[in-house]
Amino acid sequence: MDTSEIMTRLRVKYANEKEYLQAVQEVLETIEDVYNRHPEFEEARIIERLVEPDRIFTFKVTWVDDNGDIQTNTGYRVQFNSAIGPYKGGLRFHPSVNLSILKFLGFEQIFKNALTTLPMGGGKGGSDFNPKGKSDAEIMRFCQAFMLELWRNIGPDTDVPAGDVGVGGREIGYLFGMYKKLAREHTGVLTGKGMTWGGSLIRPEATGFGAVYFVQHMLHLQGKDIKGRNVAISGFGNVAWGAATKATQLGAHVIAISGPDGVIYNPEGMNDEKLAYMLELRSSNNDVVAPFAEKFPDAVFYPGKKAWSIKCDIAMPCAYQNELTGEDAAELLANGTWCCAEVSNMGCTPEAIAAFQKARILFAPGKAVNAGGVATSGLEMTQNAMHISWSAEEVDRKLHEIMSNIHKSCVQYGTQPDGYVNYLKGANVAGFMKVATAMLEQGVI
Ligand code: 2IT
């Protein structure tokens, strides 16, 4: 494989898809040497086949807002790769959503899902619908209109969507209700469901909890522990909440959370009341973090600032792609940060990753760190298929085991001769080897 040749071709073909190109480049660069040791992959043109989604659905979503005005949005589902199982991946509702973003997310999802060791292929979907400021009734009507189109293309053994940015338990409820009405079946076609109708305990917490379990493994390998460390987290959604909750439970001080409006500096760390308020802020649909400082006088709001301006030991981006830039990385490194665990998908720019790796600090990519979310979705699918539900302890134990195994795979494939663990390489190679082998065994399809 010649990465630059493949990238040149993709840059011409998909000139406007910068996030997709970024995600592909990152994977190809890190797997190139392993790939080139397997001529059978090259012969089967695995890379050329892997970078193209199996299929993409694009559809119009029309709905009526509370003023009686008609609104039109675009809906998508990218079914990227089903070599190891049904397509699996979230739905994102955000005004920035376009094909480039969904293709990058779907591509990442292939490797992430492979890392979980569960049988799930990669997919992603969503809409440019903006939930900000929408009423509950508007959210419901939008979700219903979205599912009216999507339902024919998904199924419990075909493609199983879940939540992502802008899609949480409430949205999954409305989406599921409409699917059930249309398909006339109550199956595990979506994950992240409510606890009384097929959802799995621990799924809401799983992405953030799993991320902190992963960080603990990284730290333990270095003879360190998260207890007593200062952690900066970006975002205040479900994932940030889960990470802040588990980090706090394990004795870390979560000293920063942030939103699009600025950062909250929270020197005394989190407590139950503050953690509960994070969820309240998220469900207000306002996308601002400033009210946190009005409610808790020990917290300070810095408008327009990022979480990375706060001095911390451990940085955990939990918001969007490319939210931590090369400049942010330089600021963190100057402040003595020694671990960055990406929780958002592709949360760090290539410049930021290069800076962390050059400084030889601990860095792990989203597809390993945040895989606990989709892994627990996989556990939800298993419970649905068996028509049973496991206890919270059982699911948490399995989540622990999965995160521990993902960490082991990263170390196995990513340890360099000098002992530095390149978690990015480890995650990409481990995920790739599994998918490539499955594709090879299934022939040219
Ligand atoms: O990025 C992700 O892994 C998710 N948004 C969760 C996907 C899932 O199917 O649970």
Tab-separated table of C-alpha atoms and ligand atoms in Angstrom:
chain	number	residue	atom	x	y	z
A	1	MET	CA	0.000	0.000	0.000
A	2	ASP	CA	1.135	3.490	-0.783
A	3	THR	CA	-0.735	5.766	1.632
A	4	SER	CA	0.050	8.959	-0.234
A	5	GLU	CA	-1.162	7.490	-3.523
A	6	ILE	CA	-4.465	6.346	-1.997
A	7	MET	CA	-4.913	9.673	-0.214
A	8	THR	CA	-4.248	11.628	-3.409
A	9	ARG	CA	-6.982	9.690	-5.167
A	10	LEU	CA	-9.441	10.151	-2.298
A	11	ARG	CA	-8.632	13.883	-2.064
A	12	VAL	CA	-9.655	14.310	-5.681
A	13	LYS	CA	-12.760	12.176	-5.409
A	14	TYR	CA	-13.978	13.575	-2.069
A	15	ALA	CA	-12.421	17.023	-2.171
A	16	ASN	CA	-14.957	18.566	0.217
A	17	GLU	CA	-14.904	15.823	2.836
A	18	LYS	CA	-12.113	17.010	5.081
A	19	GLU	CA	-13.114	15.119	8.244
A	20	TYR	CA	-13.463	11.871	6.283
A	21	LEU	CA	-10.055	12.388	4.644
A	22	GLN	CA	-8.485	13.168	8.034
A	23	ALA	CA	-9.879	9.985	9.608
A	24	VAL	CA	-8.756	7.792	6.693
A	25	GLN	CA	-5.277	9.313	6.584
A	26	GLU	CA	-4.766	8.740	10.299
A	27	VAL	CA	-5.690	5.070	10.037
A	28	LEU	CA	-3.691	4.379	6.872
A	29	GLU	CA	-0.535	5.996	8.231
A	30	THR	CA	-0.603	3.891	11.367
A	31	ILE	CA	-1.393	0.538	9.723
A	32	GLU	CA	0.853	0.898	6.664
A	33	ASP	CA	3.811	-1.156	7.899
A	34	VAL	CA	1.650	-4.003	9.236
A	35	TYR	CA	-0.428	-4.001	6.053
A	36	ASN	CA	2.644	-4.253	3.914
A	37	ARG	CA	3.663	-7.412	5.723
A	38	HIS	CA	0.439	-9.039	4.453
A	39	PRO	CA	0.530	-9.318	0.647
A	40	GLU	CA	-2.813	-11.158	0.772
A	41	PHE	CA	-4.481	-7.914	1.962
A	42	GLU	CA	-2.968	-5.967	-0.911
A	43	GLU	CA	-3.999	-8.644	-3.408
A	44	ALA	CA	-7.590	-8.474	-2.149
A	45	ARG	CA	-7.513	-4.648	-2.345
A	46	ILE	CA	-8.664	-4.482	1.273
A	47	ILE	CA	-7.833	-0.797	1.754
A	48	GLU	CA	-9.577	0.350	-1.417
A	49	ARG	CA	-12.683	-1.569	-0.327
A	50	LEU	CA	-12.507	-0.498	3.311
A	51	VAL	CA	-12.459	3.243	2.683
A	52	GLU	CA	-15.728	3.171	0.689
A	53	PRO	CA	-18.975	2.787	2.624
A	54	ASP	CA	-21.114	-0.204	1.598
A	55	ARG	CA	-23.998	2.229	0.991
A	56	ILE	CA	-25.319	5.609	2.049
A	57	PHE	CA	-28.954	6.646	2.435
A	58	THR	CA	-29.860	10.320	2.196
A	59	PHE	CA	-33.417	11.461	2.735
A	60	LYS	CA	-35.589	14.513	3.268
A	61	VAL	CA	-37.149	15.042	6.691
A	62	THR	CA	-40.065	17.478	6.814
A	63	TRP	CA	-41.867	18.378	10.006
A	64	VAL	CA	-44.055	21.135	11.452
A	65	ASP	CA	-42.699	23.354	14.225
A	66	ASP	CA	-44.672	24.822	17.155
A	67	ASN	CA	-45.552	27.937	15.127
A	68	GLY	CA	-47.115	25.816	12.409
A	69	ASP	CA	-44.204	26.504	10.039
A	70	ILE	CA	-42.908	23.665	7.883
A	71	GLN	CA	-39.250	22.754	8.382
A	72	THR	CA	-37.047	20.730	6.053
A	73	ASN	CA	-33.902	18.889	7.128
A	74	THR	CA	-31.657	16.233	5.617
A	75	GLY	CA	-31.315	12.769	7.146
A	76	TYR	CA	-28.509	10.261	6.503
A	77	ARG	CA	-27.434	6.745	7.325
A	78	VAL	CA	-23.987	5.586	6.304
A	79	GLN	CA	-23.705	1.771	6.322
A	80	PHE	CA	-19.951	1.531	6.202
A	81	ASN	CA	-18.793	-2.004	6.815
A	82	SER	CA	-20.528	-5.197	7.948
A	83	ALA	CA	-17.611	-7.644	7.857
A	84	ILE	CA	-17.887	-8.618	11.503
A	85	GLY	CA	-21.545	-7.938	12.287
A	86	PRO	CA	-24.622	-5.784	11.602
A	87	TYR	CA	-23.943	-2.080	11.039
A	88	LYS	CA	-23.785	-0.372	14.416
A	89	GLY	CA	-23.266	3.244	15.372
A	90	GLY	CA	-25.000	6.348	16.598
A	91	LEU	CA	-27.172	9.074	15.140
A	92	ARG	CA	-25.977	12.660	15.463
A	93	PHE	CA	-28.397	15.597	15.367
A	94	HIS	CA	-26.393	18.807	14.991
A	95	PRO	CA	-26.451	21.677	12.485
A	96	SER	CA	-22.885	20.840	11.391
A	97	VAL	CA	-23.846	17.325	10.245
A	98	ASN	CA	-22.927	16.523	6.645
A	99	LEU	CA	-21.661	13.497	4.750
A	100	SER	CA	-18.028	14.173	5.544
A	101	ILE	CA	-18.689	14.095	9.274
A	102	LEU	CA	-20.864	10.988	9.088
A	103	LYS	CA	-18.374	9.168	6.860
A	104	PHE	CA	-15.528	9.964	9.264
A	105	LEU	CA	-17.628	8.779	12.198
A	106	GLY	CA	-18.736	5.637	10.352
A	107	PHE	CA	-15.153	4.839	9.337
A	108	GLU	CA	-13.893	5.226	12.916
A	109	GLN	CA	-16.774	3.107	14.143
A	110	ILE	CA	-15.592	0.088	12.105
A	111	PHE	CA	-12.328	-0.157	14.056
A	112	LYS	CA	-13.829	0.833	17.391
A	113	ASN	CA	-16.503	-1.838	17.141
A	114	ALA	CA	-13.896	-4.418	16.161
A	115	LEU	CA	-11.869	-3.488	19.267
A	116	THR	CA	-14.822	-4.230	21.567
A	117	THR	CA	-14.530	-7.930	20.560
A	118	LEU	CA	-18.316	-7.970	19.996
A	119	PRO	CA	-19.793	-8.794	16.559
A	120	MET	CA	-20.690	-5.318	15.274
A	121	GLY	CA	-19.948	-3.653	11.938
A	122	GLY	CA	-19.586	0.104	11.462
A	123	GLY	CA	-22.233	2.694	10.619
A	124	LYS	CA	-23.325	6.185	11.507
A	125	GLY	CA	-26.180	8.518	10.716
A	126	GLY	CA	-27.974	11.648	11.693
A	127	SER	CA	-29.307	14.947	10.512
A	128	ASP	CA	-28.496	18.646	10.292
A	129	PHE	CA	-31.465	19.235	12.618
A	130	ASN	CA	-30.536	21.622	15.442
A	131	PRO	CA	-32.059	20.550	18.777
A	132	LYS	CA	-31.010	23.833	20.422
A	133	GLY	CA	-34.053	25.751	21.666
A	134	LYS	CA	-36.538	23.159	20.363
A	135	SER	CA	-39.541	22.158	22.470
A	136	ASP	CA	-40.115	18.577	23.513
A	137	ALA	CA	-43.005	18.319	21.046
A	138	GLU	CA	-40.783	19.566	18.211
A	139	ILE	CA	-38.106	17.023	19.090
A	140	MET	CA	-40.768	14.299	19.023
A	141	ARG	CA	-42.174	15.350	15.655
A	142	PHE	CA	-38.709	15.557	14.152
A	143	CYS	CA	-37.719	12.111	15.466
A	144	GLN	CA	-40.943	10.611	14.134
A	145	ALA	CA	-40.450	12.170	10.692
A	146	PHE	CA	-36.825	10.978	10.636
A	147	MET	CA	-37.799	7.392	11.474
A	148	LEU	CA	-40.598	7.405	8.910
A	149	GLU	CA	-37.834	7.366	6.296
A	150	LEU	CA	-35.086	5.431	8.082
A	151	TRP	CA	-37.052	2.422	9.280
A	152	ARG	CA	-36.926	0.387	6.065
A	153	ASN	CA	-33.123	0.431	6.097
A	154	ILE	CA	-32.492	-0.733	9.648
A	155	GLY	CA	-33.310	-3.825	11.707
A	156	PRO	CA	-32.044	-5.743	14.743
A	157	ASP	CA	-29.836	-7.980	12.553
A	158	THR	CA	-29.153	-5.416	9.817
A	159	ASP	CA	-28.311	-2.031	11.238
A	160	VAL	CA	-28.774	-0.916	14.835
A	161	PRO	CA	-28.508	2.856	15.450
A	162	ALA	CA	-28.024	4.493	18.849
A	163	GLY	CA	-27.418	8.002	20.194
A	164	ASP	CA	-24.568	10.418	19.569
A	165	VAL	CA	-24.326	14.209	19.939
A	166	GLY	CA	-27.889	15.592	20.194
A	167	VAL	CA	-29.488	12.151	20.487
A	168	GLY	CA	-30.024	10.833	24.019
A	169	GLY	CA	-32.587	8.736	25.846
A	170	ARG	CA	-35.490	11.025	24.973
A	171	GLU	CA	-34.772	10.987	21.238
A	172	ILE	CA	-34.191	7.218	21.208
A	173	GLY	CA	-37.625	6.873	22.837
A	174	TYR	CA	-39.399	8.846	20.110
A	175	LEU	CA	-37.420	7.110	17.357
A	176	PHE	CA	-38.164	3.683	18.810
A	177	GLY	CA	-41.868	4.432	19.242
A	178	MET	CA	-42.184	5.272	15.557
A	179	TYR	CA	-40.123	2.275	14.419
A	180	LYS	CA	-42.283	-0.067	16.462
A	181	LYS	CA	-45.463	1.405	15.018
A	182	LEU	CA	-44.233	1.042	11.437
A	183	ALA	CA	-42.514	-2.349	11.701
A	184	ARG	CA	-45.035	-3.818	14.149
A	185	GLU	CA	-42.294	-5.462	16.126
A	186	HIS	CA	-40.663	-4.761	19.461
A	187	THR	CA	-37.043	-5.690	18.877
A	188	GLY	CA	-33.608	-4.369	19.733
A	189	VAL	CA	-33.417	-2.186	16.618
A	190	LEU	CA	-31.996	0.768	18.569
A	191	THR	CA	-29.778	0.853	21.636
A	192	GLY	CA	-29.812	3.343	24.470
A	193	LYS	CA	-33.446	2.469	25.122
A	194	GLY	CA	-35.304	3.216	28.365
A	195	MET	CA	-34.916	0.742	31.214
A	196	THR	CA	-38.563	-0.403	31.126
A	197	TRP	CA	-38.593	-1.232	27.392
A	198	GLY	CA	-35.395	-3.102	26.588
A	199	GLY	CA	-32.617	-0.725	27.575
A	200	SER	CA	-29.511	-1.929	29.366
A	201	LEU	CA	-28.496	-0.760	32.800
A	202	ILE	CA	-25.212	1.207	32.668
A	203	ARG	CA	-25.653	2.138	28.962
A	204	PRO	CA	-26.181	5.857	29.825
A	205	GLU	CA	-23.014	5.853	31.927
A	206	ALA	CA	-20.989	3.477	29.764
A	207	THR	CA	-19.053	5.816	27.453
A	208	GLY	CA	-17.788	8.025	30.270
A	209	PHE	CA	-17.283	5.180	32.746
A	210	GLY	CA	-15.467	3.069	30.158
A	211	ALA	CA	-13.229	6.022	29.293
A	212	VAL	CA	-12.161	6.418	32.906
A	213	TYR	CA	-11.563	2.649	33.225
A	214	PHE	CA	-9.321	2.937	30.173
A	215	VAL	CA	-7.436	5.889	31.684
A	216	GLN	CA	-6.924	3.871	34.872
A	217	HIS	CA	-5.320	1.079	32.817
A	218	MET	CA	-3.029	3.572	31.071
A	219	LEU	CA	-2.030	5.045	34.415
A	220	HIS	CA	-1.582	1.695	36.174
A	221	LEU	CA	0.814	0.585	33.447
A	222	GLN	CA	2.949	3.614	34.412
A	223	GLY	CA	2.606	2.842	38.131
A	224	LYS	CA	0.210	5.770	38.601
A	225	ASP	CA	-3.445	6.182	39.638
A	226	ILE	CA	-6.204	8.673	38.850
A	227	LYS	CA	-6.829	9.325	42.552
A	228	GLY	CA	-5.942	12.878	43.529
A	229	ARG	CA	-5.267	13.986	39.934
A	230	ASN	CA	-6.723	17.089	38.335
A	231	VAL	CA	-8.855	16.308	35.302
A	232	ALA	CA	-10.097	18.786	32.685
A	233	ILE	CA	-13.114	17.692	30.676
A	234	SER	CA	-14.686	19.447	27.711
A	235	GLY	CA	-18.416	19.244	27.159
A	236	PHE	CA	-21.301	18.803	29.565
A	237	GLY	CA	-23.359	16.185	27.715
A	238	ASN	CA	-23.986	12.576	28.630
A	239	VAL	CA	-20.410	11.461	27.939
A	240	ALA	CA	-18.777	14.306	29.900
A	241	TRP	CA	-21.178	13.581	32.753
A	242	GLY	CA	-20.260	9.870	32.817
A	243	ALA	CA	-16.535	10.631	32.749
A	244	ALA	CA	-16.855	13.303	35.464
A	245	THR	CA	-18.941	10.969	37.636
A	246	LYS	CA	-16.552	8.011	37.481
A	247	ALA	CA	-13.414	10.166	37.790
A	248	THR	CA	-14.912	11.788	40.897
A	249	GLN	CA	-15.897	8.385	42.345
A	250	LEU	CA	-12.293	7.264	41.923
A	251	GLY	CA	-10.972	10.285	43.814
A	252	ALA	CA	-9.947	12.586	40.943
A	253	HIS	CA	-10.736	16.316	40.940
A	254	VAL	CA	-12.700	17.337	37.861
A	255	ILE	CA	-11.630	20.948	37.783
A	256	ALA	CA	-12.986	21.993	34.381
A	257	ILE	CA	-16.027	21.383	32.217
A	258	SER	CA	-16.877	23.450	29.191
A	259	GLY	CA	-19.501	24.361	26.617
A	260	PRO	CA	-19.598	26.319	23.378
A	261	ASP	CA	-19.899	29.495	25.485
A	262	GLY	CA	-16.767	29.004	27.627
A	263	VAL	CA	-15.213	27.009	30.449
A	264	ILE	CA	-16.155	26.475	34.082
A	265	TYR	CA	-13.132	26.429	36.383
A	266	ASN	CA	-14.159	24.271	39.300
A	267	PRO	CA	-11.146	24.119	41.625
A	268	GLU	CA	-12.881	22.123	44.359
A	269	GLY	CA	-13.935	19.376	41.963
A	270	MET	CA	-17.359	17.778	41.516
A	271	ASN	CA	-19.923	16.494	43.999
A	272	ASP	CA	-23.304	14.760	43.582
A	273	GLU	CA	-25.202	18.020	43.287
A	274	LYS	CA	-22.864	19.408	40.623
A	275	LEU	CA	-22.937	16.160	38.656
A	276	ALA	CA	-26.747	16.116	38.735
A	277	TYR	CA	-26.774	19.714	37.545
A	278	MET	CA	-24.657	18.773	34.505
A	279	LEU	CA	-27.540	16.559	33.379
A	280	GLU	CA	-30.039	19.347	33.998
A	281	LEU	CA	-28.002	21.732	31.859
A	282	ARG	CA	-27.849	19.172	29.045
A	283	SER	CA	-31.587	18.525	29.052
A	284	SER	CA	-32.365	22.256	28.980
A	285	ASN	CA	-31.503	22.194	25.221
A	286	ASN	CA	-29.645	25.484	25.568
A	287	ASP	CA	-26.081	24.328	24.952
A	288	VAL	CA	-24.514	26.701	27.483
A	289	VAL	CA	-22.423	25.932	30.564
A	290	ALA	CA	-22.367	29.457	32.119
A	291	PRO	CA	-25.322	28.845	34.515
A	292	PHE	CA	-23.133	26.321	36.380
A	293	ALA	CA	-21.119	29.199	37.890
A	294	GLU	CA	-24.292	31.041	38.925
A	295	LYS	CA	-25.497	27.996	40.809
A	296	PHE	CA	-22.181	27.032	42.430
A	297	PRO	CA	-20.287	30.038	43.805
A	298	ASP	CA	-16.960	28.179	44.113
A	299	ALA	CA	-16.951	27.770	40.309
A	300	VAL	CA	-15.800	30.504	37.920
A	301	PHE	CA	-16.938	30.989	34.324
A	302	TYR	CA	-14.434	32.156	31.712
A	303	PRO	CA	-16.380	33.124	28.592
A	304	GLY	CA	-14.922	32.023	25.246
A	305	LYS	CA	-12.187	29.902	26.876
A	306	LYS	CA	-11.636	26.189	26.379
A	307	ALA	CA	-11.100	23.534	29.048
A	308	TRP	CA	-7.492	23.276	27.796
A	309	SER	CA	-6.648	26.676	29.277
A	310	ILE	CA	-6.974	25.183	32.775
A	311	LYS	CA	-3.874	23.580	34.303
A	312	CYS	CA	-4.516	19.844	34.675
A	313	ASP	CA	-2.817	16.443	34.849
A	314	ILE	CA	-5.268	14.661	32.575
A	315	ALA	CA	-7.213	16.130	29.645
A	316	MET	CA	-10.348	14.358	28.443
A	317	PRO	CA	-12.005	15.928	25.400
A	318	CYS	CA	-15.667	14.847	25.497
A	319	ALA	CA	-17.360	17.116	22.922
A	320	TYR	CA	-16.669	17.182	19.171
A	321	GLN	CA	-14.107	16.272	16.543
A	322	ASN	CA	-11.051	18.526	16.295
A	323	GLU	CA	-11.930	20.323	19.530
A	324	LEU	CA	-8.336	20.123	20.784
A	325	THR	CA	-5.900	21.783	18.368
A	326	GLY	CA	-2.124	21.970	18.126
A	327	GLU	CA	-2.240	25.285	19.975
A	328	ASP	CA	-4.354	23.783	22.744
A	329	ALA	CA	-1.918	20.872	23.005
A	330	ALA	CA	0.982	23.296	23.357
A	331	GLU	CA	-0.858	25.122	26.144
A	332	LEU	CA	-1.628	21.855	27.960
A	333	LEU	CA	1.971	20.640	27.639
A	334	ALA	CA	3.298	23.990	28.903
A	335	ASN	CA	1.009	23.571	31.916
A	336	GLY	CA	2.386	20.110	32.657
A	337	THR	CA	-0.438	17.868	31.397
A	338	TRP	CA	0.917	14.333	31.093
A	339	CYS	CA	-2.092	12.370	29.831
A	340	CYS	CA	-4.684	13.058	27.144
A	341	ALA	CA	-7.444	10.517	26.651
A	342	GLU	CA	-9.650	11.384	23.704
A	343	VAL	CA	-13.249	10.584	24.544
A	344	SER	CA	-14.906	12.428	21.672
A	345	ASN	CA	-14.441	10.831	18.254
A	346	MET	CA	-11.298	12.339	16.655
A	347	GLY	CA	-11.326	15.020	19.367
A	348	CYS	CA	-7.697	15.983	18.706
A	349	THR	CA	-6.347	17.418	15.476
A	350	PRO	CA	-3.371	15.633	13.847
A	351	GLU	CA	-1.162	18.521	15.058
A	352	ALA	CA	-2.297	17.989	18.658
A	353	ILE	CA	-1.646	14.233	18.475
A	354	ALA	CA	1.805	14.836	16.977
A	355	ALA	CA	2.618	17.271	19.802
A	356	PHE	CA	1.542	14.798	22.502
A	357	GLN	CA	3.448	11.931	20.945
A	358	LYS	CA	6.546	14.058	20.415
A	359	ALA	CA	6.431	15.048	24.089
A	360	ARG	CA	6.069	11.319	24.893
A	361	ILE	CA	3.044	11.898	27.121
A	362	LEU	CA	0.243	9.348	27.393
A	363	PHE	CA	-2.191	9.751	24.528
A	364	ALA	CA	-5.015	7.403	23.513
A	365	PRO	CA	-7.505	7.823	20.665
A	366	GLY	CA	-11.293	8.030	20.915
A	367	LYS	CA	-11.871	4.742	19.168
A	368	ALA	CA	-10.228	2.940	22.084
A	369	VAL	CA	-11.125	5.265	24.970
A	370	ASN	CA	-14.820	5.747	24.146
A	371	ALA	CA	-15.526	2.190	22.956
A	372	GLY	CA	-17.300	1.352	26.217
A	373	GLY	CA	-20.393	3.129	24.879
A	374	VAL	CA	-20.872	1.008	21.809
A	375	ALA	CA	-19.659	-2.075	23.685
A	376	THR	CA	-22.505	-1.652	26.146
A	377	SER	CA	-24.838	-1.140	23.185
A	378	GLY	CA	-23.605	-4.547	22.033
A	379	LEU	CA	-24.459	-5.927	25.475
A	380	GLU	CA	-27.919	-4.348	25.147
A	381	MET	CA	-28.380	-6.174	21.815
A	382	THR	CA	-27.394	-9.450	23.458
A	383	GLN	CA	-29.879	-8.971	26.285
A	384	ASN	CA	-32.641	-8.068	23.796
A	385	ALA	CA	-31.902	-11.135	21.688
A	386	MET	CA	-32.029	-13.326	24.799
A	387	HIS	CA	-35.126	-11.528	26.152
A	388	ILE	CA	-33.488	-10.972	29.512
A	389	SER	CA	-31.859	-8.127	31.395
A	390	TRP	CA	-28.651	-8.255	33.368
A	391	SER	CA	-28.023	-6.459	36.652
A	392	ALA	CA	-26.016	-3.246	36.728
A	393	GLU	CA	-23.153	-5.156	38.378
A	394	GLU	CA	-23.115	-7.739	35.597
A	395	VAL	CA	-23.036	-5.108	32.830
A	396	ASP	CA	-20.409	-3.016	34.630
A	397	ARG	CA	-18.254	-6.117	35.121
A	398	LYS	CA	-18.452	-6.916	31.406
A	399	LEU	CA	-17.697	-3.273	30.546
A	400	HIS	CA	-14.625	-3.405	32.797
A	401	GLU	CA	-13.435	-6.591	31.113
A	402	ILE	CA	-13.946	-5.155	27.621
A	403	MET	CA	-12.043	-1.935	28.424
A	404	SER	CA	-9.241	-3.963	29.951
A	405	ASN	CA	-9.028	-6.116	26.800
A	406	ILE	CA	-9.041	-3.061	24.523
A	407	HIS	CA	-6.191	-1.615	26.557
A	408	LYS	CA	-4.293	-4.908	26.261
A	409	SER	CA	-4.757	-4.934	22.464
A	410	CYS	CA	-3.470	-1.359	22.199
A	411	VAL	CA	-0.401	-2.247	24.240
A	412	GLN	CA	0.161	-5.447	22.246
A	413	TYR	CA	0.067	-3.726	18.848
A	414	GLY	CA	1.293	-0.276	19.863
A	415	THR	CA	4.350	-0.763	22.067
A	416	GLN	CA	7.432	0.684	20.359
A	417	PRO	CA	10.969	-0.648	20.702
A	418	ASP	CA	11.788	2.090	23.246
A	419	GLY	CA	8.802	1.036	25.383
A	420	TYR	CA	6.561	4.018	24.552
A	421	VAL	CA	3.004	2.838	23.922
A	422	ASN	CA	1.595	4.350	20.744
A	423	TYR	CA	-2.075	3.784	21.592
A	424	LEU	CA	-3.188	5.318	18.300
A	425	LYS	CA	-1.243	2.782	16.292
A	426	GLY	CA	-2.190	-0.045	18.639
A	427	ALA	CA	-5.917	0.677	18.370
A	428	ASN	CA	-5.875	1.095	14.604
A	429	VAL	CA	-3.806	-2.019	13.930
A	430	ALA	CA	-5.792	-4.228	16.328
A	431	GLY	CA	-9.137	-3.104	14.865
A	432	PHE	CA	-7.900	-3.296	11.292
A	433	MET	CA	-6.459	-6.809	11.528
A	434	LYS	CA	-9.773	-8.215	12.676
A	435	VAL	CA	-11.856	-6.478	10.006
A	436	ALA	CA	-9.365	-7.159	7.198
A	437	THR	CA	-9.223	-10.856	8.044
A	438	ALA	CA	-13.032	-11.079	8.057
A	439	MET	CA	-13.233	-9.303	4.700
A	440	LEU	CA	-10.636	-11.600	3.212
A	441	GLU	CA	-12.480	-14.711	4.377
A	442	GLN	CA	-15.796	-13.505	2.951
A	443	GLY	CA	-14.512	-12.949	-0.569
A	444	VAL	CA	-15.141	-10.115	-2.990
A	445	ILE	CA	-18.588	-8.747	-2.182
B	1	2IT	O1	-19.553	7.055	18.818
B	1	2IT	C1	-20.135	6.084	19.333
B	1	2IT	O2	-19.552	5.012	19.528
B	1	2IT	C2	-21.536	6.240	19.685
B	1	2IT	N1	-22.088	7.305	19.477
B	1	2IT	C3	-22.308	5.078	20.264
B	1	2IT	C4	-22.702	4.123	19.202
B	1	2IT	C5	-23.574	2.992	19.662
B	1	2IT	O3	-24.061	2.286	18.765
B	1	2IT	O4	-23.801	2.817	20.855
